[in-house]
mmCIF file of C-alpha atoms in Angstrom:
data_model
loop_
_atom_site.group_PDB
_atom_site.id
_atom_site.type_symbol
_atom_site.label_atom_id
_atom_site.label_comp_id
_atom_site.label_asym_id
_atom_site.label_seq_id
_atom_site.Cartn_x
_atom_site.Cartn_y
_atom_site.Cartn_z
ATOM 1 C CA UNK A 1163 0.000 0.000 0.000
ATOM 2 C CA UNK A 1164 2.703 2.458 1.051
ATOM 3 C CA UNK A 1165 4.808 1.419 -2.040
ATOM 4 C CA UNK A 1166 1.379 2.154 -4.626
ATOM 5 C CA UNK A 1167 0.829 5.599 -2.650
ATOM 6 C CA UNK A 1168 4.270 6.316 -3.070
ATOM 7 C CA UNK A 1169 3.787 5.796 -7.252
ATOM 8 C CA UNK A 1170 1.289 7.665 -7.606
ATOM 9 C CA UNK A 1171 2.245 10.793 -5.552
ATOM 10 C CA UNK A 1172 5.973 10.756 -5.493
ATOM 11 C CA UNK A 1173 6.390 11.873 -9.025
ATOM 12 C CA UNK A 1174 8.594 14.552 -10.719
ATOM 13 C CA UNK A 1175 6.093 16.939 -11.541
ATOM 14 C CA UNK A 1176 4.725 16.519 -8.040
ATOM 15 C CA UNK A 1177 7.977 17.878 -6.632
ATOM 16 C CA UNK A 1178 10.345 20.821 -5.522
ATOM 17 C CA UNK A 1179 14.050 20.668 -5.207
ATOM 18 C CA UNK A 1180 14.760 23.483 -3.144
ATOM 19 C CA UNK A 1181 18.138 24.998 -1.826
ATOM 20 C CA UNK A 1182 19.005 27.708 0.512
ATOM 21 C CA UNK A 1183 22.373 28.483 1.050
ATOM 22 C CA UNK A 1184 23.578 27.101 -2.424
ATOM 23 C CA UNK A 1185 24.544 28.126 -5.865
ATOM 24 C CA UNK A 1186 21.497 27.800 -8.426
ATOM 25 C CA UNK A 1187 24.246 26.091 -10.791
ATOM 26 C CA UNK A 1188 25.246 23.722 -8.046
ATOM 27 C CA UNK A 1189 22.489 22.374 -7.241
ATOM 28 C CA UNK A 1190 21.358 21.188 -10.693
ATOM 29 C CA UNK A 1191 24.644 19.559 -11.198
ATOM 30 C CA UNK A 1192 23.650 18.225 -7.797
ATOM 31 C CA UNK A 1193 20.127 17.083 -8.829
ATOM 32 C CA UNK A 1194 21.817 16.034 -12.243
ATOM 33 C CA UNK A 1195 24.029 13.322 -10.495
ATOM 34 C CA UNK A 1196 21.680 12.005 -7.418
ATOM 35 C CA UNK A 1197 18.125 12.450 -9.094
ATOM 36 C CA UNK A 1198 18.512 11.506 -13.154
ATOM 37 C CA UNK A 1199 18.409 8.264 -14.203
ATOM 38 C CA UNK A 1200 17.523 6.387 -10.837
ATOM 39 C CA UNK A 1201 14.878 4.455 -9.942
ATOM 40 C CA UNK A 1202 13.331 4.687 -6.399
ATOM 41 C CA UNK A 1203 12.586 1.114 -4.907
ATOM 42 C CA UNK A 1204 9.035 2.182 -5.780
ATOM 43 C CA UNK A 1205 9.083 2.384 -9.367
ATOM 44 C CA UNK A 1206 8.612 -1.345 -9.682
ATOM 45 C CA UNK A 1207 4.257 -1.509 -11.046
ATOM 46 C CA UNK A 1208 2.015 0.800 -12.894
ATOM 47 C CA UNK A 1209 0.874 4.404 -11.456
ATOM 48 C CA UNK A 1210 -2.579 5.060 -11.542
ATOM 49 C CA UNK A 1211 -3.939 8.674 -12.852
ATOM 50 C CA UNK A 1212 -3.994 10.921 -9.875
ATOM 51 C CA UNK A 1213 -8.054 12.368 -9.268
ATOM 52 C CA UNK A 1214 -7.222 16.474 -10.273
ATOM 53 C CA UNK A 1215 -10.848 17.308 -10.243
ATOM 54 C CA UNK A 1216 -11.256 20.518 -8.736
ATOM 55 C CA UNK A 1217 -13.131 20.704 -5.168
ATOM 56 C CA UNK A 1218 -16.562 21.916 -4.670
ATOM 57 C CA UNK A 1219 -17.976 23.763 -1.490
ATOM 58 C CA UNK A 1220 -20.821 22.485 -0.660
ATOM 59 C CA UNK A 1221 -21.548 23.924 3.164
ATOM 60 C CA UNK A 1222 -23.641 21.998 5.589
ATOM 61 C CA UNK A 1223 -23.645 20.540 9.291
ATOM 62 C CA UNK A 1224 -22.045 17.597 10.954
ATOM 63 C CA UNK A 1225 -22.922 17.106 14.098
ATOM 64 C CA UNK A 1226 -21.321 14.131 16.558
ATOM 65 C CA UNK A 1227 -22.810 13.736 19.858
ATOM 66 C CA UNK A 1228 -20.539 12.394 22.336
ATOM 67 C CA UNK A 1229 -20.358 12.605 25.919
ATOM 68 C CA UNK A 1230 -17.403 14.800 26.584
ATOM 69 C CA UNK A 1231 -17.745 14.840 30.430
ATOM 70 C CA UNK A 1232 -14.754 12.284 30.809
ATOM 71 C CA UNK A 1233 -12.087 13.505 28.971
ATOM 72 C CA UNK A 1234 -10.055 14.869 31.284
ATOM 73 C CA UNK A 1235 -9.830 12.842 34.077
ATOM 74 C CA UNK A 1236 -7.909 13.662 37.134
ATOM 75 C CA UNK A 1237 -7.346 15.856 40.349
ATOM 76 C CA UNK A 1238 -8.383 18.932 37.979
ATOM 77 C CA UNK A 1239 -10.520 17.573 35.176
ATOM 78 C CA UNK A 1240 -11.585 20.104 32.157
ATOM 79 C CA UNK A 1241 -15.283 20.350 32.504
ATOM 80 C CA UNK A 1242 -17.306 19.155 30.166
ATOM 81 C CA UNK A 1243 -17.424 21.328 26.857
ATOM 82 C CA UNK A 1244 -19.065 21.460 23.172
ATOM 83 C CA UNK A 1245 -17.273 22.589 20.634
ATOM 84 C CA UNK A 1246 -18.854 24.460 17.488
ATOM 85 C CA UNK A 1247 -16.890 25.847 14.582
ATOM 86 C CA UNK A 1248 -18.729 27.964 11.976
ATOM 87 C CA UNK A 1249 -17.283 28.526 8.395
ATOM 88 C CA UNK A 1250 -17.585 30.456 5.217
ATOM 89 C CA UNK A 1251 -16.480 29.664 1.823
ATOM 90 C CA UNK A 1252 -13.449 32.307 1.134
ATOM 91 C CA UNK A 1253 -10.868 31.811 -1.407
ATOM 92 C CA UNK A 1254 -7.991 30.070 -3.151
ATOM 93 C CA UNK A 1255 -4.654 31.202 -2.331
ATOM 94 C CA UNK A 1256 -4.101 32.032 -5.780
ATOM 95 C CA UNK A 1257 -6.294 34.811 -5.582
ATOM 96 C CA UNK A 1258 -5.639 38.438 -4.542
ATOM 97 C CA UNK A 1259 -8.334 38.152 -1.912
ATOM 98 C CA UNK A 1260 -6.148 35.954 -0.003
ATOM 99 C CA UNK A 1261 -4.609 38.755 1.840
ATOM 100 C CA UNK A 1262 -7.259 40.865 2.953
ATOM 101 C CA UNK A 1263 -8.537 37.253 4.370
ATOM 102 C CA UNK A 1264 -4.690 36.963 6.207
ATOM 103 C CA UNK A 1265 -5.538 40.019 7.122
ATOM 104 C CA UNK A 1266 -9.005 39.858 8.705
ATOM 105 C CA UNK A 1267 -7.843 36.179 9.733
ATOM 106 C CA UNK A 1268 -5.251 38.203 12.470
ATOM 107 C CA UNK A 1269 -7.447 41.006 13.177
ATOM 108 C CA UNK A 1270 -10.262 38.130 14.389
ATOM 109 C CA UNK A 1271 -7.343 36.615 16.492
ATOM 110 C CA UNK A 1272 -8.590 35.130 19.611
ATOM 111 C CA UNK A 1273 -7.779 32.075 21.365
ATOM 112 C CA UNK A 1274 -8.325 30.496 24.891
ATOM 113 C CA UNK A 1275 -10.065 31.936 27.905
ATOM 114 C CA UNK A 1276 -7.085 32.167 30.074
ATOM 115 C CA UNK A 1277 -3.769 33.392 28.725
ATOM 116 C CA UNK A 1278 -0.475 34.724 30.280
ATOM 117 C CA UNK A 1279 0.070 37.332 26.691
ATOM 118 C CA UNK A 1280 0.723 40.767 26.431
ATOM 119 C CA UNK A 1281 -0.495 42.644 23.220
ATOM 120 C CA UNK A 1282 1.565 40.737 20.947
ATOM 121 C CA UNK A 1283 0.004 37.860 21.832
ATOM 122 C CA UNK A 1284 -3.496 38.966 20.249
ATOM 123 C CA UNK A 1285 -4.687 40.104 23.200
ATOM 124 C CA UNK A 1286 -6.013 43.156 21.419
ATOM 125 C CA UNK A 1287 -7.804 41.445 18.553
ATOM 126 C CA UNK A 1288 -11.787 41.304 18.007
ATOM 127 C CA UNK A 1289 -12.513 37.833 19.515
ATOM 128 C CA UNK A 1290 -10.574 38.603 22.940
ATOM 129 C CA UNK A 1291 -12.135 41.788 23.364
ATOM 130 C CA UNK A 1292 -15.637 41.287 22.271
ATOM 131 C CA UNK A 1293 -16.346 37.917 23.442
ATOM 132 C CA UNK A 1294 -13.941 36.508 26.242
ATOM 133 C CA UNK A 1295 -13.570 39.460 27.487
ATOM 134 C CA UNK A 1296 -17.391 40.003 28.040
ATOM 135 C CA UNK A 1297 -18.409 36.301 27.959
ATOM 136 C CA UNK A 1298 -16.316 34.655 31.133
ATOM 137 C CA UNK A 1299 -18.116 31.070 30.500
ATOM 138 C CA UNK A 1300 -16.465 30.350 27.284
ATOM 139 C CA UNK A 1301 -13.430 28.971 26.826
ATOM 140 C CA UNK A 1302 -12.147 29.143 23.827
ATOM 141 C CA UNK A 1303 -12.860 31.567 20.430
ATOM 142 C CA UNK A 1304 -10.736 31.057 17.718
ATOM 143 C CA UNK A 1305 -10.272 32.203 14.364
ATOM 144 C CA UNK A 1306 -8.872 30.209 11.317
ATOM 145 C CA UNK A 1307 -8.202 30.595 7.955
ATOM 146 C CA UNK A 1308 -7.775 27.751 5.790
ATOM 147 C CA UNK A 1309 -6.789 28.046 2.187
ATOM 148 C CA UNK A 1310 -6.135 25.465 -0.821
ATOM 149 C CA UNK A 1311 -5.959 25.935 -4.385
ATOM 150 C CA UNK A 1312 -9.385 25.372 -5.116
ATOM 151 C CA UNK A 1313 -10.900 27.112 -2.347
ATOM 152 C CA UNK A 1314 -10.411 28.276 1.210
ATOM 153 C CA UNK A 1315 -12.216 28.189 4.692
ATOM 154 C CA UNK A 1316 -12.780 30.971 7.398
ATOM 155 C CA UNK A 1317 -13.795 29.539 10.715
ATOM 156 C CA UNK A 1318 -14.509 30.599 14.143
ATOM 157 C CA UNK A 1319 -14.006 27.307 16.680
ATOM 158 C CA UNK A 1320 -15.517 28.114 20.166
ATOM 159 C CA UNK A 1321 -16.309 26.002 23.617
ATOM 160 C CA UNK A 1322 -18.618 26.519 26.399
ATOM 161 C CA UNK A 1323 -20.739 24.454 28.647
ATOM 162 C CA UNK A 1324 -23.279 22.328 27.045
ATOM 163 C CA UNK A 1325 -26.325 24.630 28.458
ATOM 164 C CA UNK A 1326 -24.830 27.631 26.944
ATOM 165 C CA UNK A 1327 -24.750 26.113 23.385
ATOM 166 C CA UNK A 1328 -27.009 28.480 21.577
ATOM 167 C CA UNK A 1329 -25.990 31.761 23.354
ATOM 168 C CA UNK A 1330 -22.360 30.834 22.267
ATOM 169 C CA UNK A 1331 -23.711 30.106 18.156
ATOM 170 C CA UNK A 1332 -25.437 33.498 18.296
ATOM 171 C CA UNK A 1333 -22.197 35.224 19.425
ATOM 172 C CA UNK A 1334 -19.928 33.752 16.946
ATOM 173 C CA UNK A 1335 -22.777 34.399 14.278
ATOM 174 C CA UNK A 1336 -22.733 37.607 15.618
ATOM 175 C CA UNK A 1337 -18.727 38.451 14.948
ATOM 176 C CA UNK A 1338 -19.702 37.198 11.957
ATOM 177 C CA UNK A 1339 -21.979 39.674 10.795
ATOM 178 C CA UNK A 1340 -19.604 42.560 12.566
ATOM 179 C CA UNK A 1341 -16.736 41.875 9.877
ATOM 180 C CA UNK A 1342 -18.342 43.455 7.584
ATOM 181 C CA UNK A 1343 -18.971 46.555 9.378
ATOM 182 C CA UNK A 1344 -16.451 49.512 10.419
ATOM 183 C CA UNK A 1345 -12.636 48.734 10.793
ATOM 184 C CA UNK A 1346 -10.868 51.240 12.939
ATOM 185 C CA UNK A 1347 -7.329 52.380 11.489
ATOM 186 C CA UNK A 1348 -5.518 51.316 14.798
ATOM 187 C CA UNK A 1349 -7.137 47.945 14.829
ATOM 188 C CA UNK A 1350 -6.730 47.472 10.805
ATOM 189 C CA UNK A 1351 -2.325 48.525 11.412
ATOM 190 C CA UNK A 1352 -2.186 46.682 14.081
ATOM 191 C CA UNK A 1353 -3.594 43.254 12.170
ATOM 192 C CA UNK A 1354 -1.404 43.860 9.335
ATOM 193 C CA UNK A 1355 1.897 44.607 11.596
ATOM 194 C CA UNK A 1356 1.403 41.077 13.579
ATOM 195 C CA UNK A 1357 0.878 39.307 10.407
ATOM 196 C CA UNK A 1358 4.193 40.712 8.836
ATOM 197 C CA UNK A 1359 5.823 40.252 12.282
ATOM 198 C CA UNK A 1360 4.644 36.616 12.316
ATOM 199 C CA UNK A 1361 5.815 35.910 8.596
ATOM 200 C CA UNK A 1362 9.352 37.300 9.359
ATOM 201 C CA UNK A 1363 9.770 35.597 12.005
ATOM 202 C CA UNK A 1364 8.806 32.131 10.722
ATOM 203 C CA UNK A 1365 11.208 32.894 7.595
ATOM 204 C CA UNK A 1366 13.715 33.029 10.533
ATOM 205 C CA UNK A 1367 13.825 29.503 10.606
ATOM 206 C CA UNK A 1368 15.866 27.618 7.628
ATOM 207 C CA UNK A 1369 13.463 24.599 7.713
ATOM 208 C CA UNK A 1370 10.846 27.079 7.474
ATOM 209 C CA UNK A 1371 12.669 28.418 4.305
ATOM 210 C CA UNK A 1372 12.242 25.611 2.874
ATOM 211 C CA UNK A 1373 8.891 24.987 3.184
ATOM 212 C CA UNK A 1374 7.931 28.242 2.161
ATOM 213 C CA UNK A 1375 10.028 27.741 -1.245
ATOM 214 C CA UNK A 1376 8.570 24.472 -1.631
ATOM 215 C CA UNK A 1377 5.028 24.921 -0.786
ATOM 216 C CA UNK A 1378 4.967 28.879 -3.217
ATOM 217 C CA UNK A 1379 6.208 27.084 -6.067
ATOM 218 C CA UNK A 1380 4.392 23.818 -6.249
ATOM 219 C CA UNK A 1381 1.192 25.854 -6.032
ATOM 220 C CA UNK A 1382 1.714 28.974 -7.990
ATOM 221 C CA UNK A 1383 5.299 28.211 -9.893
ATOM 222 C CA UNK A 1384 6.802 30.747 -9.083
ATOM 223 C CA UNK A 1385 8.168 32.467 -5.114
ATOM 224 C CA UNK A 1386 7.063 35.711 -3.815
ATOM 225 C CA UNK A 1387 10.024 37.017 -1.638
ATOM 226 C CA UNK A 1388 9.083 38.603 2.102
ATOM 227 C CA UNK A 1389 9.329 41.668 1.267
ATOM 228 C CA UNK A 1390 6.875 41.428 -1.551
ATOM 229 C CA UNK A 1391 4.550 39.677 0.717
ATOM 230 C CA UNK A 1392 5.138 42.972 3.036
ATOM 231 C CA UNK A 1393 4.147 45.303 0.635
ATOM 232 C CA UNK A 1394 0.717 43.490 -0.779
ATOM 233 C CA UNK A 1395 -0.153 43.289 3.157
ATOM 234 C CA UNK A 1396 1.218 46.745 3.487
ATOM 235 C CA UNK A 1397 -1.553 47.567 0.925
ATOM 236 C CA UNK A 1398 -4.554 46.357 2.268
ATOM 237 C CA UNK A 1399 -7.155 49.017 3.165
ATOM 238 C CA UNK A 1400 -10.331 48.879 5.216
ATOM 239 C CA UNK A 1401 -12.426 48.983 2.154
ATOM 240 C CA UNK A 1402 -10.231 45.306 1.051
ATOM 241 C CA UNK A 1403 -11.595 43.475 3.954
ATOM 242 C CA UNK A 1404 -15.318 45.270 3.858
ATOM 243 C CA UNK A 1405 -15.464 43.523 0.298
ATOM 244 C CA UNK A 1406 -13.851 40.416 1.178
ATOM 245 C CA UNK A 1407 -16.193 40.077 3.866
ATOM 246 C CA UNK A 1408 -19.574 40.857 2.456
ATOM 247 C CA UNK A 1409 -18.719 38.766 -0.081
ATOM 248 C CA UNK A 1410 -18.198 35.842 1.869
ATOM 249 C CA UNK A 1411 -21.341 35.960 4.073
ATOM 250 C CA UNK A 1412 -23.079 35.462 0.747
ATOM 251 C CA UNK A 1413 -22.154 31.724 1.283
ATOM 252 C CA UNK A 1414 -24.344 29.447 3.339
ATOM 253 C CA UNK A 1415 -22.073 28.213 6.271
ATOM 254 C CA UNK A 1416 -20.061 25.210 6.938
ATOM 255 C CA UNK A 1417 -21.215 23.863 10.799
ATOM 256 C CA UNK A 1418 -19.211 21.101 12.781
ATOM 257 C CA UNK A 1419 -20.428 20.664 16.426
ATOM 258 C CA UNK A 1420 -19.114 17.678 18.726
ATOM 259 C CA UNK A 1421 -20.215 16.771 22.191
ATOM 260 C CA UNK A 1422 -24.163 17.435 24.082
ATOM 261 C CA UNK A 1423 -25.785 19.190 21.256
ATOM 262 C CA UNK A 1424 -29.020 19.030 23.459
ATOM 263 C CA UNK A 1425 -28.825 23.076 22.678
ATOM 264 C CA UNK A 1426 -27.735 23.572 19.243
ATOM 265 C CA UNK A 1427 -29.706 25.837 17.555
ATOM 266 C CA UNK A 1428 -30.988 24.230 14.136
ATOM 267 C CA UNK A 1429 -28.497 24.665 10.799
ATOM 268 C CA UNK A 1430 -31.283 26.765 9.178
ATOM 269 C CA UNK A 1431 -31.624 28.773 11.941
ATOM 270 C CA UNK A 1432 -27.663 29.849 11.885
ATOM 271 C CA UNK A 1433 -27.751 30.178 8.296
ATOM 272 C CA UNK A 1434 -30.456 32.412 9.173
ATOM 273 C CA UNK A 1435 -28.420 34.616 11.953
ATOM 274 C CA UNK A 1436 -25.946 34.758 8.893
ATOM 275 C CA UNK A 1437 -28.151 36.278 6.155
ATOM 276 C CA UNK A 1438 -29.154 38.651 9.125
ATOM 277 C CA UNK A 1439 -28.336 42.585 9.879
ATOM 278 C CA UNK A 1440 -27.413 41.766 13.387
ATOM 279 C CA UNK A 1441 -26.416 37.900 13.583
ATOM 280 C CA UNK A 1442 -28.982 36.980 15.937
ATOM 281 C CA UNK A 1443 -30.727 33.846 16.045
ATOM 282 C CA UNK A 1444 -34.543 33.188 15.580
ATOM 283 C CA UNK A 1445 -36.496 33.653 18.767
ATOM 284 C CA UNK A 1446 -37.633 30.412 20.149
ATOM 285 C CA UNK A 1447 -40.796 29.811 22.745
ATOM 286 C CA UNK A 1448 -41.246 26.959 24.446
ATOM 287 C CA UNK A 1449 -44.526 26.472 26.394
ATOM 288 C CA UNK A 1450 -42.788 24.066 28.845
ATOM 289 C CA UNK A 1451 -38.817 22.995 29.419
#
């Protein structure tokens, strides 16, 4: 099995030879002698066509109940939590929009409810000071931003007791909804200076080098240099991420939720909150509980 994986994906034009600290002229000559002509102890069968169909968002819920209330045990067990991440369709990383979304990405921030950080630790960005901040029973908010080539993925992941389920969707909905609002010039330079700070410092590392060389030019052919990836975030205005993000609520949401979902608010209901001016969710009466 490994060996057949190995054909299919271990291929030339699936591949990067990068070099840091080298001559360009060296390390063909290099590549020349080790790489040319030899056969790995894989090539031995034929290679089956790899699937390059391109991927198609679809949105959607999947919930998994599970009783989370023994996870931790021990003298100081976590309590028991559900977990709930929201997404939106974005884009590829070959677009232009995929700034503004690194952008708005790091001005979301966030992470969990207690943490020892100063302000460049996040402490200042939207989900630290509008939800944990004001909302002391969750315990985590985070935002992600996941991008591929055919598409990408903005997420907020939160946890909170299973009771406070739906008050926690509606807040996350809620942050949702605020992107596309107003974004102050102090909180817009200080997003864009922690994400250059954060890609200069990663390039600080050589294996990181490396990965960055071989990861640019696999999916675009070609290697933007840090400084060039400076500038473009240098560039991004407060009208950028406005666009970026009333485009994206467009989308219907992407809903994962895992432990006591006894409280989770119905996917039509948060695709609702979504298409809303405010985020809320749909009033619910019960005549008995």
């Amino acid at each position: 099995v490994l060996h057949s994986y190995l054909r299919n994906y271990y291929t030339p034009s699936r591949m990067v030879l990068a070099g840091v600290g080298i001559e360009h002229e060296q390390l063909i000559e290099c590549a020349r002698k080790y790489l040319v002509g030899v056969d790995p102890v894989w090539a031995s069968g034929k290679s089956k066509d790899v699937d390059r169909s391109v991927a198609q968002y679809t949105s959607g819920i999947i919930k998994i109940e599970k009783d989370m209330s023994d996870v931790s045990p021990g003298p100081t067990p976590i309590p028991e939590l559900t977990h709930i991440m929201i997404g939106l369709e974005t884009c590829s990383f070959l677009e232009e929009d995929f700034i503004p979304f690194a952008v708005l990405n790091m001005m979301m921030g966030g992470g969990g409810s207690f943490s020892a950080g100063g302000p460049g630790k996040g402490m200042f960005t939207r989900l630290y000071l509008n939800v944990l901040n004001r909302h002391h029973w969750m315990y985590n908010a985070t935002s992600y931003h996941h991008s591929y080539e055919d598409t990408g993925l903005l997420c907020i992941h939160a946890s909170a007791d299973p009771r406070q389920v739906r008050e926690m969707v509606e807040i996350i909905t809620r942050e949702f909804i605020l992107m596309a609002g107003a974004v102050g010039e102090v909180e817009l330079e200080r997003a864009k200076t922690q994400l250059k700070s954060m890609l200069m410092m990663n390039l600080e590392s050589r294996p990181i080098i490396f990965e960055d060389v071989g990861r640019q030019v696999l999916a675009t052919g070609t290697r933007k240099l840090p400084h060039q990836l400076c500038d473009l975030i240098s560039n991004v205005k407060s009208s950028d991420v406005k666009r970026v993000v009333t485009k994206m609520l467009r989308n219907k949401p992407a809903v994962a939720a895992l432990g006591d979902l006894t409280e989770l608010p119905e996917y039509s209901d948060i695709q609702t909150a979504l298409s809303s001016k405010d985020g809320r969710l749909p009033r619910t009466y019960r005549l008995f509980r």
